[in-house]
Short mmCIF file of C-alpha atoms and ligand atoms in Angstrom, two decimals:
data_model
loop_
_atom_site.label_atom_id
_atom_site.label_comp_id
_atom_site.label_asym_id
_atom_site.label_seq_id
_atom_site.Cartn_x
_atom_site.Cartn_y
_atom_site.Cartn_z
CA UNK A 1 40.33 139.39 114.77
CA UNK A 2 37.11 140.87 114.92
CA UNK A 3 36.95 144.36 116.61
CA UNK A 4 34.51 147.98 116.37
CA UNK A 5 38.13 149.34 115.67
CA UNK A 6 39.20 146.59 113.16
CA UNK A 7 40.40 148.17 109.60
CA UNK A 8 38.57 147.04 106.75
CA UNK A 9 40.67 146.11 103.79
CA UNK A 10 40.12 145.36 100.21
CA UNK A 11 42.96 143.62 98.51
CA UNK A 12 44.54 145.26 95.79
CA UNK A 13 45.32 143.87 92.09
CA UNK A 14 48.56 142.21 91.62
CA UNK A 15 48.46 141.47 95.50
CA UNK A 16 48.72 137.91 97.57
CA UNK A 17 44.99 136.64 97.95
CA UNK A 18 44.37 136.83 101.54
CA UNK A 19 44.57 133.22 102.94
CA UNK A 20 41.87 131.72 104.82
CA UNK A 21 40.53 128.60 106.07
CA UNK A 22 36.85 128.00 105.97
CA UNK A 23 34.03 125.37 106.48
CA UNK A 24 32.04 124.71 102.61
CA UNK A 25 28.97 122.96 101.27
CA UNK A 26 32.08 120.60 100.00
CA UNK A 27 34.22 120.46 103.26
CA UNK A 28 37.23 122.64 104.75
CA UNK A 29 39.26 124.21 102.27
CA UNK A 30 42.39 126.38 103.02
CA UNK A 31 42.53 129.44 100.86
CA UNK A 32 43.97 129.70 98.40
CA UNK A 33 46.92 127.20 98.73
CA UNK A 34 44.06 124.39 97.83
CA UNK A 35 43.69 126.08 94.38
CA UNK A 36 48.00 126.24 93.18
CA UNK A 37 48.16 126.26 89.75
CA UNK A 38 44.84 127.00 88.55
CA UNK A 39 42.72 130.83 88.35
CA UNK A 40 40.07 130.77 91.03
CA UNK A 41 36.62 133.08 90.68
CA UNK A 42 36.23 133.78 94.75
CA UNK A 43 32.79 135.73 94.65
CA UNK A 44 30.02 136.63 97.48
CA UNK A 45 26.54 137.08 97.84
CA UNK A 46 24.26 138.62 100.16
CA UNK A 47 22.16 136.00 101.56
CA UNK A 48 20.71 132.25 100.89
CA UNK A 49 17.22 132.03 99.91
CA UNK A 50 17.03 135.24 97.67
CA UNK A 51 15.99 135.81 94.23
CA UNK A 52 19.43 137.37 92.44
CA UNK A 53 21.16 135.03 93.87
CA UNK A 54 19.47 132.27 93.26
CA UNK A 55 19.31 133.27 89.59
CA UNK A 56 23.21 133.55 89.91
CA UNK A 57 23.79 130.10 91.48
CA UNK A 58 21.70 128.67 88.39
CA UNK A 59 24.06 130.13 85.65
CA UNK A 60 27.00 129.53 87.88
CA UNK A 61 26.20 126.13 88.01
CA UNK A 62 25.17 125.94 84.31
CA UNK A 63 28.55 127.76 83.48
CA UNK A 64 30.86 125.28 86.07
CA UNK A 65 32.21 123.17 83.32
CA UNK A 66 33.09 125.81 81.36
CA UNK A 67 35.04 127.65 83.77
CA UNK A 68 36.83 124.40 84.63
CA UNK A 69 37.81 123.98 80.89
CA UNK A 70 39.46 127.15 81.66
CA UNK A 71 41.71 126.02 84.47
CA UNK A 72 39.13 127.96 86.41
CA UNK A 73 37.85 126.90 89.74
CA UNK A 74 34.57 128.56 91.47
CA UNK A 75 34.46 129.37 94.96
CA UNK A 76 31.24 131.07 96.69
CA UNK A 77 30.95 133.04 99.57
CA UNK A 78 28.17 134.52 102.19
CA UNK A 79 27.76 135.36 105.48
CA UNK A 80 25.40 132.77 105.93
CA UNK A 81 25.63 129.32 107.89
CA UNK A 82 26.17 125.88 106.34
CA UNK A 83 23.18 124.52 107.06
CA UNK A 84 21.33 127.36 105.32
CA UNK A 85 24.00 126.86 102.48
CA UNK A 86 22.86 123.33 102.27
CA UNK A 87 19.14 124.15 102.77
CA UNK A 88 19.47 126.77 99.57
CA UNK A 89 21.47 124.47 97.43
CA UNK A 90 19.10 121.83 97.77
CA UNK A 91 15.83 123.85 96.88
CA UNK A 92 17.97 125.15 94.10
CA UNK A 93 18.15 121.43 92.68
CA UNK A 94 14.87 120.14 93.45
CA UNK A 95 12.31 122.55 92.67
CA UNK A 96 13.46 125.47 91.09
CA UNK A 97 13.07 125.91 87.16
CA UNK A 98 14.39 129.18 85.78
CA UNK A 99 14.86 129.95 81.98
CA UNK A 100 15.20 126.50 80.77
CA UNK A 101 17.70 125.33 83.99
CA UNK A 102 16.68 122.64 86.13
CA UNK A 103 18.07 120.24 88.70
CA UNK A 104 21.11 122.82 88.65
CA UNK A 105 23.53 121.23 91.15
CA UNK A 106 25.84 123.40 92.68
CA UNK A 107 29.30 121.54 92.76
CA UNK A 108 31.50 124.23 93.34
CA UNK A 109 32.27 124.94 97.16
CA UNK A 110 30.28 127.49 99.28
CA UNK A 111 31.64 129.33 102.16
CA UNK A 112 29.99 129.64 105.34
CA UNK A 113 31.00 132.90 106.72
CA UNK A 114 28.76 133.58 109.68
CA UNK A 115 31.50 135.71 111.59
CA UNK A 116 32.00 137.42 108.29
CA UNK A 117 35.64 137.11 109.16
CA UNK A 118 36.83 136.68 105.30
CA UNK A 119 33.95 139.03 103.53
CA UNK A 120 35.55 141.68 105.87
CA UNK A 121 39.37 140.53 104.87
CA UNK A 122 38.05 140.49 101.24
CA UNK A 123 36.53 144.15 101.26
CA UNK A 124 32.86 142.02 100.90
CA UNK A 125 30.86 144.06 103.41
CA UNK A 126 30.24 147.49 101.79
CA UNK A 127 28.96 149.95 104.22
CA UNK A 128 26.90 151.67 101.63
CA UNK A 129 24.56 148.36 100.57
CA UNK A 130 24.11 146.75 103.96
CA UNK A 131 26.69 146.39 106.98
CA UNK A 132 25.26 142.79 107.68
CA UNK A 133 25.72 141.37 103.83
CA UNK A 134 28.40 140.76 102.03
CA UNK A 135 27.76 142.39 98.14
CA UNK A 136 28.38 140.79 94.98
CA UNK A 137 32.06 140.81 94.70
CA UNK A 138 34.30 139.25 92.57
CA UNK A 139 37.78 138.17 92.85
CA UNK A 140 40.11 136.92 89.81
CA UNK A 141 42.70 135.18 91.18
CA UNK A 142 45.44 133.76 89.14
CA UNK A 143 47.29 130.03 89.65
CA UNK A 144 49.92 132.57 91.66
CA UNK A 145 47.81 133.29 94.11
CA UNK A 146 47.93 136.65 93.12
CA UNK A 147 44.70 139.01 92.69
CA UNK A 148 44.01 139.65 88.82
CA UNK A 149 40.81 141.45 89.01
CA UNK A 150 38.14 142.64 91.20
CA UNK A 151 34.60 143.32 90.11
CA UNK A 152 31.71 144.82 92.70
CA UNK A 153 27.90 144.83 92.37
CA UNK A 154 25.13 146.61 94.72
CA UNK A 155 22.80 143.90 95.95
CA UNK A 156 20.12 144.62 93.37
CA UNK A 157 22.02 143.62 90.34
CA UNK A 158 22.67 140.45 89.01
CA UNK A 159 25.87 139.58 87.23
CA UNK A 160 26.62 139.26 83.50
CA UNK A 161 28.81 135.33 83.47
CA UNK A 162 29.48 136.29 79.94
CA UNK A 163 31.10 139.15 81.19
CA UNK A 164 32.95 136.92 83.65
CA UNK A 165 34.19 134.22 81.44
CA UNK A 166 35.00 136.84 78.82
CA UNK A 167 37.56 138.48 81.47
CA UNK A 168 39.04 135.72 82.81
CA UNK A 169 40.00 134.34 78.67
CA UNK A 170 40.79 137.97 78.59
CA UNK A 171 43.45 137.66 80.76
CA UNK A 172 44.70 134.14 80.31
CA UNK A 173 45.43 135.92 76.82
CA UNK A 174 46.97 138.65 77.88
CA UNK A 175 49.65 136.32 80.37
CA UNK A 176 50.16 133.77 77.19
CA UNK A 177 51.07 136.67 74.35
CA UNK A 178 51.94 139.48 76.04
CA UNK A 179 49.37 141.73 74.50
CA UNK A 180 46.60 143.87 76.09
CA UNK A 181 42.90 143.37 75.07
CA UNK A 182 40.95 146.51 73.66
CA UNK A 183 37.11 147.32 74.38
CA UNK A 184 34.95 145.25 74.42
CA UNK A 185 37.65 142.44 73.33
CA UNK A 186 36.31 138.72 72.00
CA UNK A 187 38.31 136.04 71.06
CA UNK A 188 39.12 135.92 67.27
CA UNK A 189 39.56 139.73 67.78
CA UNK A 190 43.13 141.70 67.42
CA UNK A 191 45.04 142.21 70.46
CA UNK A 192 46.94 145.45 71.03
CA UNK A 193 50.51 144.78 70.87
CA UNK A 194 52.88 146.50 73.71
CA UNK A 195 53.48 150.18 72.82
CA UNK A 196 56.58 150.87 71.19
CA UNK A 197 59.62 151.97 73.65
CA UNK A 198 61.88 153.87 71.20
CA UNK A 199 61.78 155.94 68.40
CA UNK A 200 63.21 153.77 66.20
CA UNK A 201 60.59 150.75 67.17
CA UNK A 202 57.59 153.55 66.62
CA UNK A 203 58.92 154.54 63.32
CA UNK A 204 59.25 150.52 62.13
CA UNK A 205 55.86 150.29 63.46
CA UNK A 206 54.28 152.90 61.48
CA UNK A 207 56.26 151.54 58.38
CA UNK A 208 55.68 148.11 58.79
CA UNK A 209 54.30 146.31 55.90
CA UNK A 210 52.98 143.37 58.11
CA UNK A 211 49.25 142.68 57.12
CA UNK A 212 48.78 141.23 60.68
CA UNK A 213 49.49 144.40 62.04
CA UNK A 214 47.11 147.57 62.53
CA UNK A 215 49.11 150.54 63.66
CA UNK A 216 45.66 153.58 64.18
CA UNK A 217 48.90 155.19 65.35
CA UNK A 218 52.60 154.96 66.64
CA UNK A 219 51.15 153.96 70.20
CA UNK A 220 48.32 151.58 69.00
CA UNK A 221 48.98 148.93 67.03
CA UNK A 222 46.82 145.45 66.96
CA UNK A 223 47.49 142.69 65.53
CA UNK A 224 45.77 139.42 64.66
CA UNK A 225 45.44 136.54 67.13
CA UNK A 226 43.41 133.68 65.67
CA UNK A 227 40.07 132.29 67.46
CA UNK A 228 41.96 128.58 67.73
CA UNK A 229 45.19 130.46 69.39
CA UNK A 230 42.95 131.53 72.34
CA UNK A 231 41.88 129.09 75.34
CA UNK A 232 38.56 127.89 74.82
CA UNK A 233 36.71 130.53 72.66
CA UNK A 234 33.99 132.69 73.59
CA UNK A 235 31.29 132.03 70.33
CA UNK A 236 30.71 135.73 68.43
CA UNK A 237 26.66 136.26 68.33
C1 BEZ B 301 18.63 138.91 96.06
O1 BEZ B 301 19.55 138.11 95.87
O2 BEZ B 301 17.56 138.81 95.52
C2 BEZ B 301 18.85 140.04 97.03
C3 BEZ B 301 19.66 139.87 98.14
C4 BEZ B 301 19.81 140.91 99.03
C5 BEZ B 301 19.17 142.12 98.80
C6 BEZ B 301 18.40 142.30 97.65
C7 BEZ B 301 18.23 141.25 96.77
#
């Protein structure tokens, strides 16, 4: 596939996940038929043996269980080889220590990419950071196999997981009520109800003596969705 003349792609939201078959620190998987039914995080870094990322494999690996509670699998990706994977993955466990994490194993499969075959399908390589490493991407993709949500980072910046799990409960909300999340949403906090499609359902809105609704105005109205309704809550601090 791979030519000087080959268009690079990034997949869009609400499209198929591009399918792939690759060699991982936990055997071959084919992507993502392997992951039916269940949300998948698909993310890259730039290389093995590197601070960020190391950092990020810690808290990954910290976070794996909770990610799982959400019907959430983890898959990572770089352009390196699996030896190097394995290599990395061990130090990680037996002699790093990094804010209070040690012996982090890293359960969740990691790609070896080395012909950077699916970081190119995936939009990973970003000319602007580095044409040999893939960036920090990440891919929400839901138990469809269908793109949900794509988040980039430049090599130098480490990602928020709070941020992470907070989208992915986010939208696992969103599917089960049909409601949209506002800024900055947590769990416990109102959802915005669809806007109203009529006249007639604007005006009921705005007259509406419901005390779980919140209408600021005809076209945004909350409502109140119970911490306990919502997969797995995110704790307020
Ligand atoms: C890092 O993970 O520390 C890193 C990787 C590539 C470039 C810069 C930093």
């Amino acid at each position: 596939m791979e030519t000087s003349e080959q268009v690079i792609s990034i997949p869009r939201i609400g499209e198929k996940a591009p399918e792939f078959k690759a060699i991982t620190t936990q055997g071959e998987i084919n992507f993502p038929t392997d992951y039916k039914g269940k949300w998948v995080i698909l993310f890259s870094h730039p290389a093995d043996f590197t601070p960020v990322c190391t950092s990020e494999f810690m808290t990954f690996a910290k976070m794996e269980n909770e990610f799982n509670a959400l019907n959430c699998q983890l898959v990572g990706l770089s352009v390196d080889g699996l030896y190097s994977h394995i290599a990395w993955l061990r130090t990680i466990k037996d002699k790093i220590e990094y804010k209070g994490m040690k012996n982090m194993e890293v359960k969740f499969p990691l790609v070896e990419d080395i012909t950077m075959e699916v970081a190119k399908r995936y939009g990973m390589i970003q000319p602007g950071e580095s044409s040999t490493k893939a960036v920090r991407a990440v891919f929400f993709i839901d138990p469809k196999g269908i793109v949900r949500a794509i988040i980039y980072y430049p090599l130098t910046l480490g990602r928020n997981f709070d941020e992470l799990k907070r989208a992915l409960i986010a939208m696992q909300t969103a599917d089960k009520y049909s409601v949209a999340t506002p800024a900055d949403w947590r769990p416990g906090d109102d959802v915005i109800v669809p806007t109203a499609g009529s006249c007639g359902v604007a005006k009921e809105r705005m007259e509406s003596k419901d005390e779980n609704v919140t209408c600021y105005d005809w076209f945004f109205c909350t409502k109140k969705l119970a911490v306990e309704q919502v997969n797995n809550p995110i704790s307020k601090n």
